[in-house]
Coordinates of C-alpha atoms and ligand atoms in Angstrom, one line a residue:
Chain A
M1 CA -31.1 30.9 -24.4
P2 CA -29.5 31.1 -27.6
D3 CA -25.6 31.9 -28.3
T4 CA -24.8 35.0 -29.2
A5 CA -23.5 35.3 -32.8
I6 CA -22.2 39.5 -32.8
K7 CA -21.0 41.3 -29.7
A8 CA -20.9 45.0 -30.2
S9 CA -20.3 47.9 -27.5
G10 CA -19.1 51.6 -27.6
L11 CA -19.4 51.7 -31.7
V12 CA -18.7 55.3 -32.5
K13 CA -17.9 56.0 -35.8
W14 CA -17.9 60.0 -37.1
F15 CA -16.9 61.4 -40.4
G16 CA -15.1 63.8 -42.1
E17 CA -13.4 66.5 -39.3
G18 CA -14.5 69.8 -37.9
E19 CA -17.4 71.7 -39.2
A20 CA -18.0 68.8 -41.6
K21 CA -18.1 65.8 -39.0
T22 CA -20.6 64.1 -38.7
T23 CA -21.3 61.1 -36.3
A24 CA -22.9 58.2 -38.1
L25 CA -22.9 56.0 -34.6
K26 CA -22.8 57.6 -31.2
E27 CA -21.8 55.0 -28.3
V28 CA -23.8 51.9 -30.3
N29 CA -24.2 48.2 -28.1
L30 CA -26.0 45.9 -30.0
E31 CA -25.9 41.6 -29.3
T32 CA -27.5 39.3 -31.8
Y33 CA -28.1 35.4 -31.1
F34 CA -28.1 32.6 -33.8
G35 CA -31.3 31.5 -35.3
E36 CA -32.9 35.0 -35.1
I37 CA -33.9 37.1 -37.7
V38 CA -32.6 41.3 -36.5
Y39 CA -33.8 43.9 -38.6
I40 CA -32.3 47.0 -38.4
V41 CA -34.7 49.7 -39.5
G42 CA -34.6 54.2 -39.1
P43 CA -34.8 57.0 -41.0
S44 CA -33.0 57.5 -43.6
G45 CA -29.2 59.2 -42.5
S46 CA -30.1 57.4 -39.3
G47 CA -26.6 55.2 -39.4
K48 CA -28.0 51.9 -40.2
T49 CA -25.6 51.4 -43.3
T50 CA -22.4 51.9 -40.9
L51 CA -23.8 50.0 -38.4
L52 CA -23.9 47.0 -41.0
S53 CA -20.2 48.3 -42.2
V54 CA -19.0 48.3 -38.8
L55 CA -20.3 45.1 -37.7
S56 CA -19.2 43.5 -40.7
G57 CA -15.4 44.3 -41.1
I58 CA -16.0 46.6 -43.5
L59 CA -15.8 49.9 -41.9
R60 CA -13.5 50.4 -39.0
P61 CA -15.0 52.4 -36.1
N62 CA -13.3 55.2 -34.1
A63 CA -14.4 53.3 -31.6
G64 CA -15.7 50.1 -29.5
K65 CA -15.4 46.5 -30.2
V66 CA -16.8 44.1 -32.1
L67 CA -16.8 40.6 -31.1
V68 CA -17.7 37.8 -32.9
E69 CA -17.5 33.9 -31.4
G70 CA -15.2 35.6 -28.7
G71 CA -12.7 37.6 -30.5
N72 CA -12.9 40.9 -31.5
I73 CA -12.6 41.5 -35.3
W74 CA -11.4 45.3 -35.4
A75 CA -8.3 43.8 -34.0
L76 CA -7.0 42.1 -36.9
D77 CA -5.2 42.5 -39.5
A78 CA -6.1 43.4 -42.9
D79 CA -6.1 39.8 -44.4
R80 CA -7.1 38.7 -41.6
L81 CA -10.3 40.5 -41.3
A82 CA -10.5 39.3 -45.5
E83 CA -10.6 36.1 -44.3
F84 CA -13.1 36.5 -41.5
R85 CA -15.4 38.1 -44.4
L86 CA -14.8 35.3 -46.4
N87 CA -15.6 32.5 -44.0
K88 CA -18.1 33.9 -41.4
L89 CA -20.0 35.6 -43.5
G90 CA -22.4 36.2 -46.2
F91 CA -22.9 39.4 -47.6
V92 CA -26.5 40.8 -50.0
F93 CA -26.0 44.1 -51.6
Q94 CA -28.4 46.5 -52.4
D95 CA -27.4 46.5 -55.7
Y96 CA -26.6 42.9 -55.7
H97 CA -22.9 43.7 -57.5
L98 CA -23.0 40.7 -59.3
F99 CA -20.7 40.2 -62.8
P100 CA -22.4 40.9 -66.1
R101 CA -19.7 38.8 -67.8
L102 CA -20.0 36.2 -65.9
T103 CA -22.7 32.8 -65.6
T104 CA -24.9 33.0 -62.9
A105 CA -23.4 30.2 -61.1
E106 CA -20.1 31.5 -62.1
N107 CA -20.9 34.3 -59.9
V108 CA -22.1 32.9 -57.4
A109 CA -19.3 30.4 -57.1
I110 CA -16.8 33.8 -56.2
P111 CA -17.0 32.9 -52.5
L112 CA -15.6 29.4 -53.2
I113 CA -13.4 30.6 -55.7
L114 CA -12.3 33.3 -53.3
K115 CA -11.8 30.1 -50.6
H116 CA -9.6 28.5 -53.2
E117 CA -12.0 25.9 -53.4
D118 CA -12.1 23.4 -56.7
W119 CA -13.3 25.5 -59.7
N120 CA -15.4 22.5 -60.7
E121 CA -16.8 21.4 -57.5
S122 CA -17.5 25.1 -56.6
M123 CA -19.5 25.0 -59.8
K124 CA -21.6 22.0 -58.5
K125 CA -22.1 23.8 -55.3
A126 CA -23.1 27.0 -56.7
V127 CA -25.7 25.1 -59.4
R128 CA -26.9 23.4 -55.9
Y129 CA -27.6 26.6 -54.6
L130 CA -29.0 28.2 -57.3
E131 CA -31.6 25.3 -57.7
I132 CA -32.3 26.5 -53.8
V133 CA -33.3 29.9 -54.5
G134 CA -35.7 28.7 -57.3
L135 CA -33.5 28.9 -60.4
K136 CA -32.7 26.0 -61.7
G137 CA -32.2 25.6 -65.6
K138 CA -30.9 29.7 -65.2
E139 CA -27.2 28.8 -64.1
Q140 CA -25.7 29.1 -67.1
L141 CA -27.4 32.8 -68.7
P142 CA -26.0 35.9 -67.9
P143 CA -27.4 37.6 -65.0
I144 CA -28.5 40.9 -67.0
K145 CA -31.1 38.1 -68.6
L146 CA -32.7 37.9 -65.6
S147 CA -35.7 39.7 -63.7
G148 CA -33.9 41.9 -60.5
G149 CA -36.3 39.1 -58.0
E150 CA -34.2 36.7 -60.0
Q151 CA -30.9 38.5 -59.9
Q152 CA -31.6 39.3 -56.2
R153 CA -31.7 35.2 -55.7
V154 CA -28.2 35.2 -57.2
A155 CA -26.9 37.7 -54.8
I156 CA -28.6 35.4 -52.2
A157 CA -27.2 32.0 -52.9
R158 CA -23.8 33.8 -53.7
A159 CA -24.2 34.5 -49.9
M160 CA -25.4 30.9 -48.9
V161 CA -22.8 29.1 -51.0
G162 CA -20.4 29.4 -48.0
Q163 CA -22.5 28.7 -45.3
P164 CA -21.7 31.4 -43.5
D165 CA -22.3 32.0 -39.9
I166 CA -23.9 35.3 -40.1
L167 CA -26.0 36.7 -43.1
I168 CA -25.9 40.9 -43.2
M169 CA -28.6 42.2 -46.1
D170 CA -29.0 45.8 -46.9
E171 CA -32.4 46.8 -47.9
P172 CA -32.6 43.6 -49.8
T173 CA -36.4 44.6 -51.4
A174 CA -35.8 48.6 -52.0
S175 CA -35.6 47.7 -55.6
L176 CA -37.8 44.7 -55.9
D177 CA -41.9 45.3 -56.2
G178 CA -43.7 44.6 -53.3
E179 CA -44.9 41.1 -54.0
T180 CA -41.2 39.9 -54.5
G181 CA -39.8 41.2 -52.1
R182 CA -41.9 39.8 -49.4
S183 CA -41.7 36.8 -51.2
I184 CA -37.8 36.9 -51.1
V185 CA -37.6 37.7 -47.5
S186 CA -39.9 34.9 -46.7
F187 CA -37.8 32.5 -49.2
V188 CA -34.8 33.9 -46.8
H189 CA -37.1 32.9 -43.7
Q190 CA -37.8 29.6 -44.4
N191 CA -35.0 28.0 -45.7
V192 CA -31.6 30.2 -44.7
L193 CA -32.4 30.8 -41.3
N194 CA -31.7 28.3 -39.4
N195 CA -29.8 27.7 -35.5
Q196 CA -26.2 28.1 -36.4
R197 CA -27.5 31.1 -38.7
C198 CA -28.0 34.9 -37.6
I199 CA -29.0 36.9 -40.3
I200 CA -29.4 41.2 -40.1
I201 CA -31.5 42.9 -42.2
V202 CA -31.7 46.8 -42.4
T203 CA -34.8 47.8 -44.8
H204 CA -37.2 50.1 -44.7
D205 CA -40.1 48.0 -46.1
S206 CA -43.1 47.7 -43.6
R207 CA -44.3 44.9 -45.4
I208 CA -41.3 42.7 -44.5
Y209 CA -41.6 43.6 -41.0
E210 CA -43.7 40.5 -40.3
F211 CA -40.9 37.8 -40.7
A212 CA -38.5 39.9 -37.7
D213 CA -37.3 38.2 -34.7
R214 CA -36.9 41.4 -33.4
I215 CA -36.7 45.1 -34.7
L216 CA -34.0 47.4 -33.6
D217 CA -34.7 51.2 -34.5
M218 CA -32.1 53.5 -35.2
E219 CA -32.5 57.4 -34.6
D220 CA -30.0 59.5 -35.1
G221 CA -26.1 57.2 -34.5
R222 CA -28.0 55.5 -31.6
L223 CA -29.9 52.0 -31.1
A224 CA -33.4 53.9 -29.9
S225 CA -35.8 50.9 -28.5
T226 CA -35.9 47.2 -28.9
E227 CA -39.1 45.9 -30.4
K228 CA -40.2 42.3 -30.5
V229 CA -42.3 41.0 -33.1
S230 CA -44.3 37.9 -32.3
H231 CA -45.3 35.7 -35.0
E232 CA -48.4 34.6 -36.3
N233 CA -46.8 31.1 -37.2
Chain B
M1 CA -5.0 30.7 -57.1
K2 CA -5.6 28.9 -59.8
G3 CA -9.3 29.6 -59.2
I4 CA -9.0 33.2 -59.2
L5 CA -7.0 33.9 -62.2
K6 CA -9.1 31.8 -63.8
L7 CA -12.1 33.8 -62.7
A8 CA -10.0 37.1 -63.8
Y9 CA -9.1 35.6 -66.9
K10 CA -13.0 35.1 -67.5
L11 CA -13.6 38.7 -66.9
V12 CA -11.3 40.0 -69.1
V13 CA -12.0 37.9 -71.8
N14 CA -15.5 37.8 -71.4
D15 CA -15.8 41.0 -72.3
K16 CA -15.5 40.9 -75.8
A17 CA -15.6 44.7 -76.9
K18 CA -13.1 45.4 -74.3
F19 CA -10.8 42.5 -75.3
T20 CA -10.7 43.4 -78.7
A21 CA -9.8 46.6 -79.0
L22 CA -6.8 46.0 -75.3
L23 CA -5.6 42.9 -78.3
V24 CA -6.5 45.4 -81.3
G25 CA -4.0 48.2 -79.8
I26 CA -1.2 46.1 -78.1
T27 CA -1.2 43.8 -81.6
F28 CA -1.0 46.4 -83.4
A29 CA 1.8 48.2 -81.4
V30 CA 3.9 45.3 -81.3
F31 CA 3.3 45.3 -85.4
L32 CA 4.4 48.6 -86.0
M33 CA 7.4 48.4 -83.9
M34 CA 8.6 44.7 -84.7
F35 CA 8.0 45.8 -88.1
I36 CA 10.0 49.2 -88.3
T37 CA 12.6 47.8 -86.6
S38 CA 13.1 44.8 -88.5
M39 CA 13.5 47.1 -91.5
F40 CA 15.8 48.5 -89.5
V41 CA 18.3 45.3 -89.2
G42 CA 17.1 44.4 -92.4
V43 CA 19.3 47.9 -93.9
L44 CA 21.6 47.9 -91.6
N45 CA 22.6 44.2 -92.0
H46 CA 22.5 44.9 -96.1
S47 CA 24.9 47.8 -94.9
A48 CA 27.7 45.8 -93.2
A49 CA 27.3 43.6 -96.0
T50 CA 31.3 43.6 -97.1
V51 CA 32.4 43.3 -93.8
I52 CA 30.0 40.2 -93.4
N53 CA 30.5 38.9 -96.7
I54 CA 34.3 38.9 -96.1
D55 CA 34.3 37.7 -92.7
A56 CA 38.1 38.8 -91.7
P57 CA 38.5 39.0 -88.1
I58 CA 40.5 42.2 -88.1
W59 CA 40.1 45.1 -90.5
V60 CA 42.2 47.6 -90.5
M61 CA 41.2 51.2 -92.1
D62 CA 41.9 54.9 -92.7
P63 CA 40.1 56.0 -88.4
T64 CA 37.4 58.2 -90.8
V65 CA 36.1 55.3 -92.2
Q66 CA 32.4 55.1 -90.6
T67 CA 30.9 52.1 -93.4
P68 CA 32.3 50.0 -95.6
A69 CA 30.0 52.2 -98.2
N70 CA 33.1 54.8 -98.4
T71 CA 36.3 53.6 -98.7
I72 CA 39.4 55.5 -97.7
G73 CA 42.9 54.3 -99.3
L74 CA 45.8 53.3 -97.5
P75 CA 49.1 52.8 -98.5
G76 CA 51.3 50.0 -99.5
Y77 CA 53.7 50.2 -96.1
I78 CA 50.6 49.8 -93.8
L79 CA 50.4 46.1 -95.6
D80 CA 54.3 45.3 -94.7
A81 CA 54.1 47.0 -91.6
V82 CA 50.8 44.8 -90.0
R83 CA 52.4 41.7 -91.7
S84 CA 55.4 42.2 -89.9
M85 CA 53.7 42.9 -86.4
Q86 CA 53.7 40.9 -83.3
G87 CA 50.9 37.8 -83.2
V88 CA 50.1 38.6 -86.8
K89 CA 49.6 35.4 -88.4
Y90 CA 48.7 37.1 -91.8
A91 CA 47.7 39.8 -93.5
V92 CA 46.2 40.4 -96.7
P93 CA 44.8 43.5 -98.6
L94 CA 41.6 43.8 -99.9
Y95 CA 40.1 46.6 -103.0
A96 CA 36.5 47.5 -102.2
G97 CA 35.0 50.0 -104.3
A98 CA 32.5 50.8 -107.7
A99 CA 32.9 50.8 -110.6
L100 CA 30.5 51.6 -114.0
L101 CA 29.9 48.2 -116.5
K102 CA 28.8 48.7 -119.9
L103 CA 27.0 45.6 -120.8
A104 CA 26.7 43.7 -123.4
D105 CA 23.2 45.0 -124.6
G106 CA 25.7 48.9 -124.6
T107 CA 23.8 49.8 -120.9
Y108 CA 25.4 51.1 -118.7
Q109 CA 25.5 49.7 -114.9
S110 CA 27.6 50.8 -112.2
A111 CA 28.7 47.6 -109.9
N112 CA 30.1 47.2 -106.7
I113 CA 34.1 45.2 -107.0
I114 CA 35.5 43.5 -104.4
G115 CA 39.1 42.2 -104.9
L116 CA 40.1 40.0 -103.4
D117 CA 44.2 39.0 -102.4
D118 CA 45.4 37.7 -105.2
T119 CA 47.6 35.3 -103.5
S120 CA 45.2 33.4 -101.2
L121 CA 41.9 34.4 -102.4
Y122 CA 40.9 35.4 -98.5
G123 CA 36.9 36.1 -98.5
R124 CA 36.2 34.4 -101.6
P125 CA 32.4 33.4 -101.7
E126 CA 31.4 30.5 -101.7
L127 CA 30.4 29.4 -106.0
I128 CA 27.6 28.3 -107.9
Q129 CA 28.7 27.7 -110.9
G130 CA 32.4 27.7 -112.2
N131 CA 35.6 27.2 -110.3
I132 CA 37.0 29.4 -108.1
D133 CA 40.4 29.6 -110.0
D134 CA 39.0 30.8 -113.4
I135 CA 39.4 34.3 -111.5
Y136 CA 42.8 33.9 -112.5
A137 CA 41.5 33.7 -116.2
E138 CA 42.4 36.5 -118.1
N139 CA 39.6 39.0 -117.3
G140 CA 37.6 36.9 -115.1
F141 CA 35.2 38.3 -112.8
I142 CA 32.7 36.3 -110.5
A143 CA 29.1 37.8 -110.4
I144 CA 27.2 37.4 -106.8
Q145 CA 24.0 36.1 -107.7
D146 CA 21.7 38.5 -105.3
A147 CA 18.7 40.3 -105.5
D148 CA 20.7 43.1 -108.2
F149 CA 22.2 40.2 -109.9
P150 CA 19.5 40.6 -112.9
K151 CA 20.5 44.2 -113.8
L152 CA 24.1 42.9 -114.7
G153 CA 21.8 41.6 -118.2
N154 CA 21.0 38.1 -118.9
A155 CA 24.6 37.0 -117.5
H156 CA 26.4 33.4 -117.3
I157 CA 29.5 32.4 -117.0
G158 CA 31.0 33.1 -120.2
S159 CA 29.0 36.8 -120.4
E160 CA 31.3 40.1 -121.3
F161 CA 31.3 43.4 -120.3
E162 CA 33.2 46.6 -120.4
L163 CA 34.9 47.9 -117.3
N164 CA 36.7 51.3 -118.0
D165 CA 37.1 49.9 -121.7
N166 CA 38.7 46.7 -120.1
R167 CA 37.1 43.6 -121.1
G168 CA 36.1 41.7 -118.7
V169 CA 33.7 37.8 -118.8
I170 CA 31.8 36.2 -116.2
V171 CA 33.7 33.2 -114.9
G172 CA 32.0 32.1 -112.0
I173 CA 28.6 32.7 -110.1
A174 CA 28.6 32.9 -106.3
K175 CA 26.2 33.8 -103.1
V176 CA 27.4 35.5 -100.6
R177 CA 25.5 35.5 -97.5
S178 CA 24.4 39.2 -97.2
S179 CA 23.6 41.9 -100.5
S180 CA 24.4 45.0 -100.5
L181 CA 22.1 47.9 -99.9
F182 CA 22.7 49.7 -102.4
G183 CA 20.5 48.0 -105.2
I184 CA 23.4 47.1 -107.3
P185 CA 25.0 43.9 -108.1
T186 CA 28.5 42.7 -106.8
L187 CA 31.3 41.5 -109.1
Y188 CA 34.8 39.6 -107.2
T189 CA 37.7 39.9 -109.2
T190 CA 41.5 39.8 -108.2
Y191 CA 43.2 42.5 -106.4
Y192 CA 45.6 43.1 -108.8
R193 CA 43.0 43.5 -111.8
C194 CA 41.0 46.6 -109.8
L195 CA 44.3 48.3 -109.6
Q196 CA 44.7 47.2 -113.7
Y197 CA 41.2 48.1 -114.6
I198 CA 40.1 51.0 -112.2
P199 CA 41.7 54.1 -112.0
N200 CA 43.0 55.0 -108.5
P201 CA 44.1 57.3 -106.4
R202 CA 47.6 57.3 -105.2
Y203 CA 46.7 54.6 -102.1
T204 CA 44.8 51.8 -103.1
I205 CA 44.2 49.1 -100.9
S206 CA 41.3 49.6 -99.2
Y207 CA 41.3 47.6 -96.1
V208 CA 43.9 45.1 -94.4
L209 CA 42.8 42.1 -93.3
V210 CA 44.8 40.4 -90.7
V211 CA 44.0 37.0 -89.3
P212 CA 45.6 37.0 -85.4
K213 CA 47.4 33.7 -84.1
S214 CA 44.8 34.4 -81.8
M215 CA 42.3 36.2 -80.4
R216 CA 44.5 37.1 -77.5
D217 CA 46.6 38.7 -80.0
V218 CA 43.6 41.3 -80.5
P219 CA 44.1 44.3 -78.7
R220 CA 47.9 44.2 -79.2
I221 CA 47.5 44.7 -83.2
K222 CA 45.2 47.3 -82.1
Q223 CA 47.8 49.1 -80.6
Q224 CA 50.5 48.6 -83.0
V225 CA 48.3 49.7 -85.8
K226 CA 47.3 53.1 -83.6
V227 CA 50.9 54.1 -83.6
L228 CA 50.6 53.7 -87.2
G229 CA 48.2 56.7 -87.2
Y230 CA 44.9 53.9 -88.5
V231 CA 42.8 51.7 -86.8
A232 CA 42.3 47.8 -86.2
L233 CA 38.6 46.7 -85.7
T234 CA 37.4 43.5 -85.3
K235 CA 34.8 42.8 -87.5
D236 CA 32.0 43.1 -84.9
E237 CA 33.4 46.5 -83.8
F238 CA 33.3 47.5 -87.6
I239 CA 29.6 46.1 -87.8
G240 CA 28.6 47.9 -84.4
R241 CA 30.1 51.1 -86.3
T242 CA 28.1 50.7 -89.4
T243 CA 25.3 50.6 -87.6
N244 CA 26.4 53.2 -85.5
F245 CA 27.0 55.8 -88.7
Y246 CA 23.7 54.8 -90.1
I247 CA 21.5 55.3 -86.3
F248 CA 22.4 58.4 -84.7
Q249 CA 24.4 60.2 -88.5
S250 CA 21.8 59.5 -91.0
G251 CA 18.7 60.8 -89.9
F252 CA 17.2 57.1 -90.1
G253 CA 18.2 55.7 -86.6
M254 CA 16.6 59.5 -85.6
N255 CA 12.9 58.8 -87.7
L256 CA 13.3 55.1 -86.5
L257 CA 13.4 55.8 -82.9
I258 CA 10.4 58.3 -83.4
M259 CA 8.1 55.7 -85.4
T260 CA 8.9 53.1 -82.7
A261 CA 8.4 55.4 -80.2
V262 CA 4.8 56.2 -81.6
S263 CA 4.0 52.7 -82.1
F264 CA 4.7 52.6 -78.4
I265 CA 2.4 55.2 -78.1
V266 CA -0.3 54.1 -79.9
G267 CA -0.2 50.9 -78.1
L268 CA -0.2 52.2 -74.8
S269 CA -2.8 54.8 -75.6
V270 CA -5.4 52.6 -76.7
S271 CA -4.5 49.6 -74.2
G272 CA -3.9 51.7 -71.8
Q273 CA -7.0 53.0 -72.1
T274 CA -9.3 50.7 -73.1
F275 CA -7.7 48.3 -69.6
Y276 CA -8.7 51.2 -67.7
T277 CA -11.6 51.6 -68.8
F278 CA -12.3 48.3 -68.1
I279 CA -11.1 48.4 -64.6
L280 CA -13.2 51.6 -64.0
E281 CA -16.0 49.5 -65.4
N282 CA -15.5 46.7 -62.6
L283 CA -14.9 49.5 -60.0
E284 CA -17.9 48.8 -57.6
R285 CA -17.8 44.5 -58.7
F286 CA -13.5 44.9 -57.6
G287 CA -15.8 46.5 -54.4
A288 CA -17.9 43.8 -54.0
L289 CA -14.8 41.4 -53.7
K290 CA -13.2 43.0 -51.4
A291 CA -16.3 42.9 -49.4
I292 CA -16.6 39.6 -50.2
G293 CA -13.1 39.0 -48.5
T294 CA -10.3 38.8 -51.5
K295 CA -7.2 40.3 -50.0
S296 CA -5.7 42.9 -51.3
R297 CA -2.0 40.8 -52.9
E298 CA -5.4 38.5 -54.7
L299 CA -6.8 41.8 -56.3
V300 CA -3.1 42.5 -57.8
S301 CA -2.4 39.3 -58.8
I302 CA -6.1 39.2 -60.3
I303 CA -5.3 42.6 -62.4
L304 CA -1.4 41.9 -63.2
F305 CA -2.6 38.4 -64.5
Q306 CA -5.7 40.2 -66.9
A307 CA -2.8 42.6 -67.9
A308 CA -0.5 40.5 -68.6
F309 CA -2.3 38.0 -70.2
T310 CA -4.1 40.7 -72.9
S311 CA -0.3 41.9 -73.3
L312 CA 0.9 38.6 -74.0
T313 CA -1.4 37.3 -75.8
G314 CA -1.5 40.9 -78.3
Y315 CA 2.4 40.2 -78.3
G316 CA 2.0 36.8 -80.0
L317 CA -0.5 37.6 -82.4
G318 CA 1.4 40.9 -83.4
V319 CA 5.2 38.4 -84.1
G320 CA 2.8 36.7 -86.2
L321 CA 1.2 38.9 -87.8
C322 CA 4.7 40.6 -88.9
V323 CA 6.3 37.6 -89.4
S324 CA 3.8 36.6 -92.1
L325 CA 3.7 39.8 -93.5
I326 CA 7.6 39.9 -94.1
G327 CA 7.6 36.3 -95.0
V328 CA 5.2 37.1 -97.6
A329 CA 7.0 40.1 -98.7
K330 CA 10.3 37.8 -98.7
L331 CA 8.8 35.2 -101.1
R332 CA 7.8 38.2 -103.5
M333 CA 10.8 39.9 -103.4
P334 CA 13.9 37.1 -102.4
E335 CA 16.1 40.6 -100.8
Y336 CA 13.6 41.9 -99.3
A337 CA 15.2 43.8 -96.9
A338 CA 13.7 43.2 -93.1
M339 CA 15.0 40.8 -90.8
I340 CA 13.7 39.5 -87.8
S341 CA 16.5 39.2 -85.1
Y342 CA 16.5 38.5 -81.4
L343 CA 16.5 42.6 -81.3
N344 CA 12.7 42.6 -83.1
L345 CA 11.7 40.1 -80.7
A346 CA 12.7 42.1 -77.8
V347 CA 12.1 45.2 -78.5
P348 CA 8.0 44.8 -78.6
F349 CA 8.4 42.5 -75.8
A350 CA 10.0 44.9 -73.8
M351 CA 7.9 47.4 -74.8
V352 CA 4.6 45.7 -74.4
L353 CA 6.0 44.7 -70.6
V354 CA 5.9 48.6 -70.3
I355 CA 2.7 49.1 -71.6
A356 CA 1.7 45.8 -69.1
A357 CA 3.1 47.6 -66.4
I358 CA 1.5 51.1 -66.9
S359 CA -1.7 49.6 -67.2
S360 CA -1.8 47.6 -64.3
Y361 CA -0.3 50.2 -62.1
F362 CA -2.8 52.6 -62.6
G363 CA -5.4 49.8 -62.5
V364 CA -4.4 48.5 -59.1
R365 CA -4.2 51.7 -57.8
R366 CA -7.9 52.2 -58.2
V367 CA -8.8 49.1 -57.3
L368 CA -7.1 49.0 -53.8
A369 CA -8.4 52.7 -52.9
I370 CA -12.1 51.8 -53.2
E371 CA -13.5 51.9 -49.6
P372 CA -15.9 48.6 -50.2
F373 CA -18.1 50.5 -47.3
D374 CA -18.7 52.8 -50.8
I375 CA -20.3 50.0 -52.3
F376 CA -22.3 48.9 -49.3
R377 CA -23.8 52.1 -49.8
G378 CA -24.8 52.0 -53.3
Ligands
ATP1 N1 -18.2 58.7 -46.6 C1 -18.9 59.4 -45.9 N2 -18.7 60.4 -45.3 C2 -19.4 60.9 -44.6 N3 -20.6 61.1 -44.2 C3 -20.8 60.0 -44.4 C4 -20.1 58.8 -44.7 N4 -20.9 57.4 -45.0 C5 -22.3 58.3 -44.4 N5 -22.0 59.4 -43.5 C6 -22.9 60.1 -43.1 O1 -23.8 59.3 -42.2 C7 -24.7 59.5 -42.0 C8 -25.4 58.1 -41.7 O2 -25.4 57.3 -42.8 P1 -25.5 55.9 -43.2 O3 -25.9 55.3 -44.4 O4 -25.5 54.5 -42.6 O5 -27.4 55.9 -43.3 P2 -28.7 55.1 -43.5 O6 -28.7 54.9 -42.2 O7 -27.8 53.9 -44.1 O8 -29.3 56.0 -44.5 P3 -30.3 54.6 -45.9 O9 -31.6 54.8 -45.3 O10 -30.5 56.3 -46.6 O11 -29.4 54.2 -46.1 C9 -25.5 60.1 -43.0 O12 -25.7 61.5 -42.2 C10 -24.4 59.9 -43.6 O13 -24.3 61.4 -44.3
MG2 MG1 -27.6 52.8 -46.0

């Protein structure tokens, strides 16, 4: 049995008050393990992004716990929570959110800089990770000079550079064409996943289902079923 | 922290268009503020020229005198009374007035006439040519070499002119620290000669200049003068009174205030808005930084650093621009009435800090209010 990466229980999250109140998470329980890629799929508005945000310490739930390494992250104060995200998590946002005025290498180095690592060392590491994601030679370009798929790779390099335990990706293929999307997730599956890491991906994209170890179905604020996927390789 | 600030620096400087707009706004505002206040300080300095040049520690005058430009004669007994006051080392009369000269070529020119105490020549200028003792020679006057000196015609030692049908001869040429505001040349002679040459009302002493035994005696001297119905001001008080007059009672000060305020508002709106737009444009990325794990304190330092860096760079450019322009102006017009004092550096500096504080306040508020969840949702 692999080690538990995240254990969430009784997660409730609602937005608004009275008439306008929508409950996005209704008693969600979830456990993920190191060494696996978990997909969260489901219709639009079912609460996938909300769940991801609660799991990653970005959005405070109204009830429930998120245990990482045995500790409840929602018992931490704001600064400790920020440190948790910086040190344990890697994010790939749907819209990348790269800084257009920084070079790709500088963009990738941001988590290291935030960890107060030396500037030059950070740049060296960033260049190495850009090489891993196949962007050797593009270190000094601004992100806008890159294609969508390349920008997504920069975002992945930025998420990986701090060697996080947990990698969170929201709709990583949504703005990519099918082929590029597949190759990105395939890359993550082969090069980013390892036994000390857990990857959680929210997606609509059935073309990438083959890379999942488990697929969790989200429906109207609940995790409906758990579907195991068998790999052909 | 160093790395984070370097990141902050790159974020703002690499946005060339915005950074240029920020710098132009601040530089322009600093330049205007500094230029206007320098003009003002320069003018004020010239308006108190007599006080600065004579350099007496205490000036006794009529209480209604506002500036050295309008003197009110003191009766002769005041001089004797002051001389016998406790704490007074010595006291001398000074004549300060204006007169119309008829120059050698027949043209008329008005001039400031300063009459120094005959025995002590207290407040005498520093001679460049000639000998101070020649001031006692028949009809002797000393001309001051300042911006208005050429208006005396081709004046040199031996030049003659007429003053109310009296002959005058230039026996020396001297320099003083501050030239007069009013664009007319200045001549020094003795107090007694002023009385002879210039038609005077009954009271002839413009000021009684007092040197106290020690500065501790100043309050006592002021008190004793007050009893006589006159006022004794220290040099700085007299300069201050002159300054206040120009600031508060001449309309000049109000205009200065309005112009400074306008440059401040221009600077604030150009740089403040540009900075705010810069923050707004990067709001999502600040949100991403927050999601990745930047602490609020660090976000605040990023913004403060960006605001402070651009403001101080703009300040430096503004000061540089102003100094070089005034420098060029002074090369062409030696007595150009602008002076850079600490005040001229401090006022725009304070304004720039206010601009930076206001801009970053709004930026910080926006950035701290971002919900990284909203960034996440796209
Ligand atoms: N800030 C908010 N204020 C009010 N309602 C919100 C807010 N954020 C999310 N919701 C609501 O919560 C529900 C879940 O939203 P969420 O973004 O988690 O869905 P999702 O499964 O990620 O959808 P999608 O596939 O479209 O991204 C939706 O009904 C949404 O309208
Ligand atoms: Mg979503």
